[in-house]
């Protein structure tokens, strides 16, 4: 990926996974799917990896790998609080990809 | 892929390649990019694999593999005339994917 350029191939790859589409779907309405998060409002600070891991029923390394692919594509933002990582959608990046696809494809 | 269901993961994978994005881009305006095709109007019957291969400067098996990935995703239609295969965009499938992404992502 050249500096300053958005990697559209990496973004398409990030969307090529049922698990990652599921994660993006849940994070659209985090309060509905992760209402039991105790550390802050999930709509505010994002959703903790441990809750995503529990909901997916997968190992944490696997879930972390999926989250990292989405983060590298620009579709998720991460916020670290203490030893926990909280993930939220980057709506601007998601809209940007959809706009680019609509105009280019 | 369940019968009758569109595989959105396979479609995203099809878009995760610079070569395949290039092919889809060229086939948006085949008359401009493949005006020297002798067997029929490229905008009508599609573009012959041999012309795509020459323009990409890649081996024909490699190009055929890319075209097959796009065809399986539904984004390209193929028409066989004699021993040649001609490829064209399936605009309905491309629009359907963009609409789905806009509404779902």
Short mmCIF file of N, CA, C and O in Angstrom, two decimals, chain A residues 1 3 22 47 67 72 93:
data_model
loop_
_atom_site.label_atom_id
_atom_site.label_comp_id
_atom_site.label_asym_id
_atom_site.label_seq_id
_atom_site.Cartn_x
_atom_site.Cartn_y
_atom_site.Cartn_z
N UNK A 1 0.85 -1.20 0.00
CA UNK A 1 0.00 0.00 0.00
C UNK A 1 0.89 1.25 0.00
O UNK A 1 1.70 1.45 0.90
N UNK A 3 1.90 5.06 0.45
CA UNK A 3 1.56 6.03 1.49
C UNK A 3 0.44 6.96 1.00
O UNK A 3 0.50 7.49 -0.10
N UNK A 22 -20.23 -10.54 9.96
CA UNK A 22 -21.03 -10.65 11.20
C UNK A 22 -20.57 -9.60 12.21
O UNK A 22 -21.40 -8.90 12.83
N UNK A 47 -16.58 -2.08 21.52
CA UNK A 47 -16.89 -3.35 22.17
C UNK A 47 -15.59 -4.08 22.48
O UNK A 47 -14.69 -4.15 21.63
N UNK A 67 -10.28 -9.15 13.70
CA UNK A 67 -10.38 -7.72 14.04
C UNK A 67 -9.22 -6.93 13.45
O UNK A 67 -9.40 -5.80 12.98
N UNK A 72 -6.87 -3.01 9.81
CA UNK A 72 -5.91 -2.64 8.77
C UNK A 72 -6.60 -2.11 7.51
O UNK A 72 -6.05 -1.27 6.80
N UNK A 93 -14.80 5.45 6.90
CA UNK A 93 -14.08 4.55 6.00
C UNK A 93 -15.03 3.59 5.30
O UNK A 93 -14.85 3.28 4.12
#
